[in-house]
Amino acid sequence: MSTLLDVALSPEATPEAIESTPLPQSMRAAVVRADEVEMFAGLDSSEKDPRKSLHIDEVPIPPLGPNEVLIAPMASALNFNTVWTSIFEPLPTFGFLKRFAREGALGARHDLPYHIVGSDAAAVVVRVGPGVTRWKAGDRVTVHCNYVDMEGPEGHDDSMIDTRQRIWGFETNFGGMADLSMVKANQLMPMPTHLNWEEAACLGLTLATSYRMLVSPNAGGMKQGDIVLIWGATGGLGGFAAQLVANGGGIPICVVSSPEKVQLLNSLGIHTVIDRKAEGYQFWNGEEQNPKEWKRFGSRIREFTGGRDIDIVFEHPGRATFGASVFVTRKGGKIVTCASTSGYNHDYDNRYLWMNLKSIIGSHFANYKEAWEANRLVDLGMIHPILTETFALDDVADAAYAMHTNAHTGKLGVLVGATAEGQGVQDAAKRATLQDELDGWKNLQ
Ligand code: NDP
């Protein structure tokens, strides 16, 4: 593998030289195994430990098909979908791979007794398949995880609506936490030139999801001056959401759960922050909702906003917060939801929704255009990576455990091909002009 990387990263190497450098016989990959999907049977979610189910195995190199690209991830990043895969919730992801296999020979390649995880990467291209013309071996790329053909008409306006749309590394095999990974050519985007590998690897999934939720007309359609409630504002989604709101002229009302996280946001210039733990909100009394607490929360928000209510809620905790989210939204406002971390059977008082003409909008990852627009904001230096810690590939299960137990902040990077942190910067002068902003998220360590 090291010979291939040496050639692929050499500024002198031609695409032809890289293409003719032999691939290794096998590769390292972070996997869950099909014969272990029952290992946590009968346990509560909180007792299911990714450190038992995620393994670094030696596996074969995936075969390349038309319009596909073989990349060597230099770094990847943890996403919550790797937590879901590793605790086999809500379903083992092997079911997705079997369904993919029923679509034909190319899909059948993904149906294996192991699932290589990872839906983010910053990588170098090492092979291009038939039909790929825009990319060549040696290109340095970031990867977005929207895996779709768009053969059918449904997704032609918005590829996320395609009936066969999948998330790479979650609903497909051959994710980014491996020495080599297989992606569709249309998943590739140019790597922002001022970033190192691990910073660039933490952008794709959560930044583009947040961009669609807030900025895109497909979901939030945020305007200047909009007041946006952001749950988990120092998490993977929320850390980008807070920046997107501030960058777009909105007013972020951020919710976090520790004084350190409040301090981090303050140090980034965001002072409208609620510490949900310190303020002790109890939106549920056992199995019953607690509307008095929704009201207390709403009053707290109004202290920041001069009495105005929320224009857009950035929702993902789900069951724990959804009733409060619907309540605190202004008349005509939007609750944009992309997840249900704390439980997917949501409960809210519908009177507050219909009488006040509020909308609940479902949002999921991002179409190509949204992913590219979000990536461009990073390249322009308007939005910055939110990386707080970087793990070796061998330690990826520790990173997944930290995420599962909400012990992390921002994004957790994973070094794959890179031999140390800080490698891969292409434009040091540009980086120097943005160094303070890039250091911002490192304040919390
Ligand atoms: P993170 O764990 O990085 O961040 C989530 C944040 O949510 C935490 O930092 C925590 O912040 C907050 N949180 C967790 N539980 C609760 C709770 N009960 N009440 C209030 N806040 C809570 O995860 P991500 O941001 O990466 O992902 C969040 C969810 O979104 C996951 O379920 C993930 O699977 C999903 N997701 C969906 C996508 C899609 O396209 N549909 C894309 C990306 C993610 P704090 O404790 O500080 O309040």
Short mmCIF file of C-alpha atoms and ligand atoms in Angstrom, two decimals:
data_model
loop_
_atom_site.label_atom_id
_atom_site.label_comp_id
_atom_site.label_asym_id
_atom_site.label_seq_id
_atom_site.Cartn_x
_atom_site.Cartn_y
_atom_site.Cartn_z
CA MET A 1 0.00 0.00 0.00
CA SER A 2 2.81 2.41 0.85
CA THR A 3 4.31 2.13 -2.67
CA LEU A 4 0.96 2.97 -4.25
CA LEU A 5 0.52 5.96 -1.93
CA ASP A 6 4.06 7.19 -2.52
CA VAL A 7 3.43 7.24 -6.25
CA ALA A 8 -0.13 8.62 -6.03
CA LEU A 9 0.96 11.52 -3.80
CA SER A 10 4.11 12.36 -5.73
CA PRO A 11 3.74 15.73 -7.55
CA GLU A 12 5.76 14.30 -10.44
CA ALA A 13 3.66 11.16 -10.98
CA THR A 14 1.46 11.11 -14.08
CA PRO A 15 -2.03 9.55 -13.94
CA GLU A 16 -0.67 6.75 -16.12
CA ALA A 17 2.18 6.05 -13.68
CA ILE A 18 -0.27 5.85 -10.79
CA GLU A 19 -2.69 3.63 -12.75
CA SER A 20 0.13 1.22 -13.57
CA THR A 21 1.38 0.92 -10.00
CA PRO A 22 0.08 -2.41 -8.71
CA LEU A 23 -2.68 -2.52 -6.10
CA PRO A 24 -1.99 -4.51 -2.94
CA GLN A 25 -3.43 -8.03 -2.68
CA SER A 26 -5.63 -7.08 0.26
CA MET A 27 -6.28 -4.08 2.48
CA ARG A 28 -7.10 -3.02 6.04
CA ALA A 29 -10.71 -2.07 6.64
CA ALA A 30 -12.93 -1.20 9.61
CA VAL A 31 -15.79 -3.68 9.42
CA VAL A 32 -18.72 -5.22 11.22
CA ARG A 33 -19.23 -8.92 10.57
CA ALA A 34 -22.48 -10.58 9.48
CA ASP A 35 -21.98 -13.50 11.83
CA GLU A 36 -21.97 -11.12 14.82
CA VAL A 37 -25.25 -9.24 14.29
CA GLU A 38 -26.87 -11.01 17.24
CA MET A 39 -24.04 -10.25 19.68
CA PHE A 40 -26.02 -7.53 21.51
CA ALA A 41 -29.39 -9.31 21.52
CA GLY A 42 -31.46 -8.34 24.54
CA LEU A 43 -29.24 -5.41 25.58
CA ASP A 44 -30.30 -1.77 25.88
CA SER A 45 -28.81 0.58 23.27
CA SER A 46 -26.59 2.14 25.91
CA GLU A 47 -25.08 -1.26 26.73
CA LYS A 48 -24.17 -2.08 23.12
CA ASP A 49 -20.48 -1.40 22.76
CA PRO A 50 -18.99 -0.63 19.32
CA ARG A 51 -15.59 -1.69 20.68
CA LYS A 52 -16.87 -5.27 20.57
CA SER A 53 -18.39 -5.21 17.09
CA LEU A 54 -16.02 -3.01 15.04
CA HIS A 55 -12.92 -4.81 13.80
CA ILE A 56 -9.93 -3.98 11.64
CA ASP A 57 -9.82 -6.90 9.19
CA GLU A 58 -7.73 -7.68 6.13
CA VAL A 59 -10.14 -7.90 3.18
CA PRO A 60 -10.00 -8.09 -0.65
CA ILE A 61 -9.80 -4.98 -2.85
CA PRO A 62 -13.26 -4.07 -4.25
CA PRO A 63 -13.64 -4.57 -8.04
CA LEU A 64 -14.22 -1.35 -9.98
CA GLY A 65 -17.26 -0.87 -12.27
CA PRO A 66 -18.37 1.77 -14.80
CA ASN A 67 -18.37 5.38 -13.57
CA GLU A 68 -16.66 4.32 -10.37
CA VAL A 69 -13.41 5.44 -8.84
CA LEU A 70 -11.01 3.64 -6.52
CA ILE A 71 -9.72 6.09 -3.94
CA ALA A 72 -7.13 5.73 -1.21
CA PRO A 73 -8.65 7.50 1.81
CA MET A 74 -5.90 9.39 3.61
CA ALA A 75 -8.36 10.17 6.38
CA SER A 76 -11.97 9.50 7.23
CA ALA A 77 -14.26 10.73 10.00
CA LEU A 78 -16.73 9.25 12.42
CA ASN A 79 -20.41 9.70 11.78
CA PHE A 80 -23.32 8.57 13.86
CA ASN A 81 -24.28 6.11 11.12
CA THR A 82 -21.16 4.09 12.02
CA VAL A 83 -22.49 3.97 15.58
CA TRP A 84 -25.85 2.68 14.26
CA THR A 85 -24.07 0.09 12.08
CA SER A 86 -21.87 -1.08 14.94
CA ILE A 87 -24.74 -1.56 17.40
CA PHE A 88 -26.92 -3.10 14.67
CA GLU A 89 -29.68 -0.56 15.27
CA PRO A 90 -32.38 0.08 14.28
CA LEU A 91 -31.56 -2.84 11.92
CA PRO A 92 -28.33 -4.57 10.87
CA THR A 93 -27.02 -2.77 7.78
CA PHE A 94 -26.45 -6.13 6.06
CA GLY A 95 -30.14 -5.90 5.09
CA PHE A 96 -29.34 -2.80 3.00
CA LEU A 97 -26.53 -4.69 1.24
CA LYS A 98 -28.80 -7.65 0.43
CA ARG A 99 -31.45 -5.32 -0.99
CA PHE A 100 -28.77 -3.63 -3.13
CA ALA A 101 -27.67 -7.05 -4.41
CA ARG A 102 -31.17 -7.71 -5.77
CA GLU A 103 -30.70 -4.81 -8.23
CA GLY A 104 -28.11 -6.68 -10.30
CA ALA A 105 -24.47 -7.64 -10.66
CA LEU A 106 -22.98 -4.30 -9.63
CA GLY A 107 -25.12 -4.21 -6.50
CA ALA A 108 -24.29 -7.85 -5.75
CA ARG A 109 -20.62 -6.91 -5.20
CA HIS A 110 -21.71 -5.15 -1.98
CA ASP A 111 -23.37 -8.19 -0.41
CA LEU A 112 -20.49 -9.65 1.62
CA PRO A 113 -20.12 -11.22 5.07
CA TYR A 114 -18.51 -7.98 6.23
CA HIS A 115 -19.55 -4.34 5.91
CA ILE A 116 -16.80 -1.72 5.52
CA VAL A 117 -18.02 1.38 7.33
CA GLY A 118 -17.33 5.09 6.89
CA SER A 119 -19.27 7.78 5.01
CA ASP A 120 -16.57 10.44 4.82
CA ALA A 121 -13.12 10.62 3.27
CA ALA A 122 -10.39 12.88 2.03
CA ALA A 123 -8.48 10.82 -0.47
CA VAL A 124 -6.27 10.51 -3.50
CA VAL A 125 -7.66 8.89 -6.64
CA VAL A 126 -5.74 5.73 -7.64
CA ARG A 127 -7.93 4.20 -10.41
CA VAL A 128 -10.82 5.42 -12.53
CA GLY A 129 -13.36 3.04 -14.02
CA PRO A 130 -14.76 3.05 -17.59
CA GLY A 131 -16.65 6.24 -18.43
CA VAL A 132 -14.97 8.50 -15.87
CA THR A 133 -13.63 11.61 -17.58
CA ARG A 134 -13.73 14.42 -15.02
CA TRP A 135 -11.34 12.83 -12.51
CA LYS A 136 -7.96 11.17 -12.88
CA ALA A 137 -5.47 9.27 -10.76
CA GLY A 138 -3.60 11.63 -8.44
CA ASP A 139 -6.52 14.03 -7.86
CA ARG A 140 -7.01 15.00 -4.23
CA VAL A 141 -10.64 14.87 -3.31
CA THR A 142 -13.24 14.95 -0.60
CA VAL A 143 -16.16 12.59 -0.90
CA HIS A 144 -19.85 13.18 -0.30
CA CYS A 145 -21.95 10.18 0.57
CA ASN A 146 -24.89 10.54 -1.84
CA TYR A 147 -24.71 7.30 -3.84
CA VAL A 148 -27.26 7.36 -6.65
CA ASP A 149 -27.62 6.56 -10.38
CA MET A 150 -30.74 8.60 -11.18
CA GLU A 151 -31.82 6.13 -13.86
CA GLY A 152 -35.43 6.69 -12.84
CA PRO A 153 -37.19 10.06 -13.17
CA GLU A 154 -37.98 10.62 -9.50
CA GLY A 155 -34.68 12.22 -8.56
CA HIS A 156 -34.06 14.31 -11.64
CA ASP A 157 -34.90 17.56 -9.82
CA ASP A 158 -33.39 16.49 -6.52
CA SER A 159 -31.27 13.34 -6.38
CA MET A 160 -32.22 12.72 -2.74
CA ILE A 161 -35.73 11.86 -3.94
CA ASP A 162 -34.44 9.04 -6.18
CA THR A 163 -35.99 5.75 -5.09
CA ARG A 164 -32.58 4.02 -5.17
CA GLN A 165 -30.65 6.76 -3.39
CA ARG A 166 -28.25 5.32 -0.81
CA ILE A 167 -25.73 6.56 1.73
CA TRP A 168 -22.24 5.33 0.86
CA GLY A 169 -20.58 3.36 3.66
CA PHE A 170 -23.92 2.81 5.41
CA GLU A 171 -26.32 1.48 2.77
CA THR A 172 -23.44 0.44 0.51
CA ASN A 173 -20.29 -1.50 1.27
CA PHE A 174 -16.71 -0.25 0.72
CA GLY A 175 -16.91 2.83 2.95
CA GLY A 176 -14.15 5.28 3.72
CA MET A 177 -12.49 3.55 6.66
CA ALA A 178 -10.26 1.34 4.56
CA ASP A 179 -6.98 1.59 2.69
CA LEU A 180 -8.96 1.62 -0.56
CA SER A 181 -12.56 2.55 -1.13
CA MET A 182 -14.93 2.42 -4.07
CA VAL A 183 -17.15 5.42 -4.85
CA LYS A 184 -19.15 6.74 -7.76
CA ALA A 185 -17.33 9.45 -9.73
CA ASN A 186 -20.17 11.86 -8.98
CA GLN A 187 -19.41 11.60 -5.24
CA LEU A 188 -16.07 13.34 -5.64
CA MET A 189 -15.44 17.00 -4.90
CA PRO A 190 -12.19 18.97 -4.93
CA MET A 191 -10.40 18.94 -1.58
CA PRO A 192 -10.24 22.47 -0.09
CA THR A 193 -6.65 23.46 -0.68
CA HIS A 194 -5.89 24.93 2.75
CA LEU A 195 -6.95 21.88 4.76
CA ASN A 196 -5.05 18.82 5.90
CA TRP A 197 -6.40 15.34 5.26
CA GLU A 198 -8.23 14.87 8.54
CA GLU A 199 -9.82 18.33 8.42
CA ALA A 200 -11.01 17.77 4.87
CA ALA A 201 -12.36 14.33 5.78
CA CYS A 202 -14.72 15.68 8.42
CA LEU A 203 -16.77 17.87 6.07
CA GLY A 204 -18.81 15.75 3.68
CA LEU A 205 -21.63 14.11 5.57
CA THR A 206 -22.57 16.46 8.36
CA LEU A 207 -21.78 19.77 6.66
CA ALA A 208 -23.85 18.97 3.57
CA THR A 209 -26.71 17.62 5.71
CA SER A 210 -26.74 20.83 7.74
CA TYR A 211 -26.54 22.92 4.57
CA ARG A 212 -29.63 21.28 3.09
CA MET A 213 -31.52 21.47 6.38
CA LEU A 214 -30.90 25.18 6.84
CA VAL A 215 -29.91 26.90 3.63
CA SER A 216 -31.44 24.92 0.78
CA PRO A 217 -34.94 25.77 -0.46
CA ASN A 218 -35.51 22.00 -0.26
CA ALA A 219 -35.72 22.35 3.54
CA GLY A 220 -35.12 25.39 5.81
CA GLY A 221 -34.52 28.10 3.18
CA MET A 222 -33.04 30.35 5.86
CA LYS A 223 -33.09 34.13 5.33
CA GLN A 224 -30.98 36.87 6.88
CA GLY A 225 -32.29 37.66 10.35
CA ASP A 226 -33.95 34.27 10.86
CA ILE A 227 -33.75 32.94 14.40
CA VAL A 228 -32.60 29.32 14.33
CA LEU A 229 -32.72 26.94 17.29
CA ILE A 230 -29.82 24.48 17.01
CA TRP A 231 -29.86 21.38 19.18
CA GLY A 232 -26.46 19.81 19.83
CA ALA A 233 -24.69 22.93 18.56
CA THR A 234 -21.20 21.53 19.14
CA GLY A 235 -21.99 18.10 17.65
CA GLY A 236 -21.22 16.92 14.12
CA LEU A 237 -24.31 18.46 12.55
CA GLY A 238 -24.80 21.32 14.98
CA GLY A 239 -21.22 22.61 14.78
CA PHE A 240 -21.68 23.25 11.08
CA ALA A 241 -25.25 24.49 11.57
CA ALA A 242 -24.10 27.19 13.99
CA GLN A 243 -21.53 28.40 11.45
CA LEU A 244 -23.97 28.29 8.53
CA VAL A 245 -26.52 30.36 10.45
CA ALA A 246 -23.95 32.94 11.50
CA ASN A 247 -22.41 33.06 8.01
CA GLY A 248 -25.84 33.50 6.40
CA GLY A 249 -26.92 36.41 8.59
CA GLY A 250 -29.17 34.39 10.86
CA ILE A 251 -29.28 34.37 14.64
CA PRO A 252 -28.30 30.99 16.14
CA ILE A 253 -29.81 29.98 19.47
CA CYS A 254 -27.52 27.12 20.44
CA VAL A 255 -28.28 24.32 22.89
CA VAL A 256 -25.44 22.25 24.43
CA SER A 257 -24.90 20.25 27.60
CA SER A 258 -21.76 21.47 29.39
CA PRO A 259 -20.04 24.70 30.43
CA GLU A 260 -17.04 23.74 28.27
CA LYS A 261 -19.25 23.62 25.19
CA VAL A 262 -20.82 26.97 26.11
CA GLN A 263 -17.32 28.37 26.43
CA LEU A 264 -16.27 26.96 23.07
CA LEU A 265 -19.20 28.66 21.31
CA ASN A 266 -18.53 31.90 23.21
CA SER A 267 -14.91 31.78 22.06
CA LEU A 268 -16.20 31.51 18.48
CA GLY A 269 -18.29 34.64 18.98
CA ILE A 270 -21.65 32.95 19.65
CA HIS A 271 -23.18 34.11 22.94
CA THR A 272 -26.78 32.98 22.51
CA VAL A 273 -26.17 29.59 24.12
CA ILE A 274 -28.33 27.49 26.46
CA ASP A 275 -26.76 24.79 28.65
CA ARG A 276 -29.65 22.29 28.74
CA LYS A 277 -28.11 20.28 31.58
CA ALA A 278 -27.33 23.25 33.80
CA GLU A 279 -30.83 24.62 33.25
CA GLY A 280 -32.31 21.19 33.89
CA TYR A 281 -35.07 20.97 31.28
CA GLN A 282 -37.33 17.96 31.82
CA PHE A 283 -39.46 17.81 28.69
CA TRP A 284 -40.69 14.36 29.70
CA ASN A 285 -42.06 13.15 33.04
CA GLY A 286 -41.60 9.42 32.50
CA GLU A 287 -43.90 8.59 29.56
CA GLU A 288 -45.75 11.94 29.72
CA GLN A 289 -44.74 15.18 28.03
CA ASN A 290 -44.25 18.17 30.30
CA PRO A 291 -45.60 21.31 28.56
CA LYS A 292 -44.62 23.54 31.50
CA GLU A 293 -41.03 22.81 30.60
CA TRP A 294 -41.62 23.65 26.92
CA LYS A 295 -42.89 27.03 28.14
CA ARG A 296 -39.89 27.56 30.43
CA PHE A 297 -37.62 26.76 27.50
CA GLY A 298 -39.57 29.12 25.21
CA SER A 299 -39.27 31.94 27.76
CA ARG A 300 -35.53 31.37 27.96
CA ILE A 301 -35.25 31.66 24.17
CA ARG A 302 -37.25 34.91 24.22
CA GLU A 303 -34.70 36.40 26.63
CA PHE A 304 -32.18 36.17 23.80
CA THR A 305 -34.47 37.26 20.98
CA GLY A 306 -36.30 40.25 22.45
CA GLY A 307 -39.51 38.24 22.64
CA ARG A 308 -39.48 36.67 19.16
CA ASP A 309 -39.98 32.95 18.65
CA ILE A 310 -37.97 30.56 16.52
CA ASP A 311 -38.15 30.74 12.71
CA ILE A 312 -36.42 27.40 12.08
CA VAL A 313 -35.64 24.54 14.45
CA PHE A 314 -32.65 22.37 13.53
CA GLU A 315 -33.98 19.06 14.90
CA HIS A 316 -32.19 15.74 15.30
CA PRO A 317 -32.42 14.53 18.94
CA GLY A 318 -35.98 13.44 18.15
CA ARG A 319 -38.23 12.07 20.87
CA ALA A 320 -36.46 13.85 23.75
CA THR A 321 -36.87 17.33 22.26
CA PHE A 322 -39.46 17.24 19.49
CA GLY A 323 -42.46 18.39 21.56
CA ALA A 324 -40.47 21.39 22.78
CA SER A 325 -39.22 22.11 19.25
CA VAL A 326 -42.75 22.27 17.85
CA PHE A 327 -43.88 24.46 20.75
CA VAL A 328 -41.13 27.11 20.53
CA THR A 329 -41.43 27.60 16.75
CA ARG A 330 -43.12 30.85 15.67
CA LYS A 331 -46.41 30.96 13.82
CA GLY A 332 -45.63 29.88 10.25
CA GLY A 333 -42.15 28.64 11.23
CA LYS A 334 -40.40 25.39 10.31
CA ILE A 335 -39.14 22.39 12.23
CA VAL A 336 -36.56 20.69 10.01
CA THR A 337 -35.74 17.17 11.16
CA CYS A 338 -33.12 14.73 9.90
CA ALA A 339 -32.88 12.23 12.75
CA SER A 340 -34.20 10.78 15.98
CA THR A 341 -31.17 9.96 18.09
CA SER A 342 -33.18 9.62 21.31
CA GLY A 343 -36.12 7.74 19.75
CA TYR A 344 -38.09 7.89 16.52
CA ASN A 345 -41.63 7.82 17.87
CA HIS A 346 -42.06 11.56 18.26
CA ASP A 347 -44.79 13.03 20.38
CA TYR A 348 -45.97 16.64 20.18
CA ASP A 349 -49.13 18.62 20.72
CA ASN A 350 -50.58 19.00 17.24
CA ARG A 351 -52.72 21.99 18.24
CA TYR A 352 -49.59 24.10 18.34
CA LEU A 353 -48.72 22.94 14.85
CA TRP A 354 -51.95 23.33 12.92
CA MET A 355 -53.38 26.41 14.67
CA ASN A 356 -50.08 28.18 14.13
CA LEU A 357 -49.48 26.93 10.60
CA LYS A 358 -46.07 25.49 11.42
CA SER A 359 -44.40 22.95 9.12
CA ILE A 360 -42.42 19.84 9.94
CA ILE A 361 -39.95 19.17 7.12
CA GLY A 362 -38.06 15.90 6.72
CA SER A 363 -34.53 16.30 5.41
CA HIS A 364 -31.88 13.72 4.58
CA PHE A 365 -28.27 14.25 3.54
CA ALA A 366 -27.96 16.49 0.43
CA ASN A 367 -28.17 16.36 -3.34
CA TYR A 368 -25.03 16.86 -5.43
CA LYS A 369 -25.58 20.58 -5.83
CA GLU A 370 -26.10 21.12 -2.12
CA ALA A 371 -23.01 19.05 -1.28
CA TRP A 372 -20.90 21.04 -3.77
CA GLU A 373 -22.22 24.38 -2.54
CA ALA A 374 -21.37 23.44 1.03
CA ASN A 375 -17.89 22.23 0.06
CA ARG A 376 -17.30 25.51 -1.81
CA LEU A 377 -18.04 27.53 1.34
CA VAL A 378 -15.17 25.70 3.04
CA ASP A 379 -12.82 26.32 0.13
CA LEU A 380 -13.76 30.01 0.27
CA GLY A 381 -12.80 30.06 3.97
CA MET A 382 -16.35 30.94 5.11
CA ILE A 383 -17.07 27.67 6.94
CA HIS A 384 -14.43 25.72 8.85
CA PRO A 385 -13.85 22.12 9.89
CA ILE A 386 -14.96 21.26 13.43
CA LEU A 387 -12.40 18.56 14.09
CA THR A 388 -11.52 18.12 17.77
CA GLU A 389 -9.67 14.80 17.89
CA THR A 390 -8.06 12.37 15.46
CA PHE A 391 -7.73 8.61 15.90
CA ALA A 392 -5.64 5.97 14.16
CA LEU A 393 -7.63 3.49 12.02
CA ASP A 394 -6.79 0.79 14.59
CA ASP A 395 -8.60 2.86 17.25
CA VAL A 396 -11.74 3.61 15.29
CA ALA A 397 -13.88 1.59 17.70
CA ASP A 398 -12.82 3.90 20.54
CA ALA A 399 -13.97 6.85 18.48
CA ALA A 400 -17.33 5.15 17.83
CA TYR A 401 -17.71 4.43 21.54
CA ALA A 402 -17.01 8.10 22.37
CA MET A 403 -19.71 9.15 19.94
CA HIS A 404 -22.19 6.56 21.19
CA THR A 405 -21.75 7.84 24.75
CA ASN A 406 -21.86 11.54 23.72
CA ALA A 407 -18.37 11.97 25.16
CA HIS A 408 -17.07 13.77 22.06
CA THR A 409 -17.33 17.27 20.64
CA GLY A 410 -17.46 18.27 16.98
CA LYS A 411 -16.01 15.72 14.57
CA LEU A 412 -13.65 12.85 15.29
CA GLY A 413 -11.16 12.22 12.52
CA VAL A 414 -9.56 8.90 11.58
CA LEU A 415 -6.16 8.64 9.91
CA VAL A 416 -6.14 5.96 7.23
CA GLY A 417 -3.36 6.46 4.65
CA ALA A 418 -1.91 9.55 6.34
CA THR A 419 0.97 8.65 8.63
CA ALA A 420 0.55 11.65 10.95
CA GLU A 421 -1.81 14.53 11.60
CA GLY A 422 -1.36 17.72 9.60
CA GLN A 423 -0.39 16.24 6.23
CA GLY A 424 -1.94 17.03 2.86
CA VAL A 425 -2.17 20.85 2.89
CA GLN A 426 -1.86 22.11 -0.69
CA ASP A 427 -1.89 25.87 -0.13
CA ALA A 428 0.05 26.86 3.00
CA ALA A 429 -0.26 30.60 2.28
CA LYS A 430 -4.07 30.39 2.17
CA ARG A 431 -4.03 28.32 5.34
CA ALA A 432 -1.98 30.96 7.13
CA THR A 433 -4.67 33.57 6.45
CA LEU A 434 -7.30 31.29 8.03
CA GLN A 435 -5.25 29.80 10.87
CA ASP A 436 -7.17 31.50 13.72
CA GLU A 437 -10.49 30.19 12.44
CA LEU A 438 -9.03 26.72 11.92
CA ASP A 439 -7.71 26.73 15.48
CA GLY A 440 -11.09 27.80 16.90
CA TRP A 441 -12.51 24.30 17.39
CA LYS A 442 -9.30 23.13 19.00
CA ASN A 443 -10.13 25.35 22.01
CA LEU A 444 -12.03 22.45 23.53
CA GLN A 445 -9.63 19.58 24.09
P1 NDP B 1 -23.29 14.08 17.38
O1 NDP B 1 -23.37 13.02 18.42
O2 NDP B 1 -21.96 14.56 16.94
O3 NDP B 1 -24.08 15.37 17.88
C1 NDP B 1 -25.40 15.28 18.37
C2 NDP B 1 -25.60 16.26 19.49
O4 NDP B 1 -26.96 16.17 19.89
C3 NDP B 1 -24.79 15.92 20.72
O5 NDP B 1 -23.56 16.62 20.69
C4 NDP B 1 -25.67 16.37 21.88
O6 NDP B 1 -25.28 17.68 22.25
C5 NDP B 1 -27.07 16.48 21.24
N1 NDP B 1 -27.98 15.53 21.87
C6 NDP B 1 -27.83 14.19 21.98
N2 NDP B 1 -28.86 13.66 22.64
C7 NDP B 1 -29.67 14.70 22.97
C8 NDP B 1 -30.89 14.80 23.70
N3 NDP B 1 -31.48 13.73 24.22
N4 NDP B 1 -31.43 16.03 23.85
C9 NDP B 1 -30.84 17.14 23.34
N5 NDP B 1 -29.69 17.09 22.65
C10 NDP B 1 -29.11 15.89 22.47
O7 NDP B 1 -24.12 13.54 16.16
P2 NDP B 1 -24.41 14.19 14.73
O8 NDP B 1 -24.67 15.64 14.92
O9 NDP B 1 -23.37 13.78 13.78
O10 NDP B 1 -25.75 13.42 14.37
C11 NDP B 1 -26.93 13.63 15.13
C12 NDP B 1 -28.01 12.70 14.62
O11 NDP B 1 -28.31 13.02 13.26
C13 NDP B 1 -27.66 11.21 14.64
O12 NDP B 1 -28.80 10.47 15.00
C14 NDP B 1 -27.30 10.92 13.19
O13 NDP B 1 -27.48 9.57 12.84
C15 NDP B 1 -28.24 11.85 12.47
N6 NDP B 1 -27.78 12.26 11.14
C16 NDP B 1 -28.66 12.21 10.12
C17 NDP B 1 -28.27 12.61 8.87
C18 NDP B 1 -29.21 12.53 7.73
O14 NDP B 1 -28.81 12.81 6.61
N7 NDP B 1 -30.45 12.17 7.89
C19 NDP B 1 -26.91 13.07 8.61
C20 NDP B 1 -26.07 13.18 9.79
C21 NDP B 1 -26.51 12.76 11.01
P3 NDP B 1 -25.33 18.20 23.76
O15 NDP B 1 -25.20 16.99 24.67
O16 NDP B 1 -24.17 19.13 23.85
O17 NDP B 1 -26.64 18.92 23.92
#
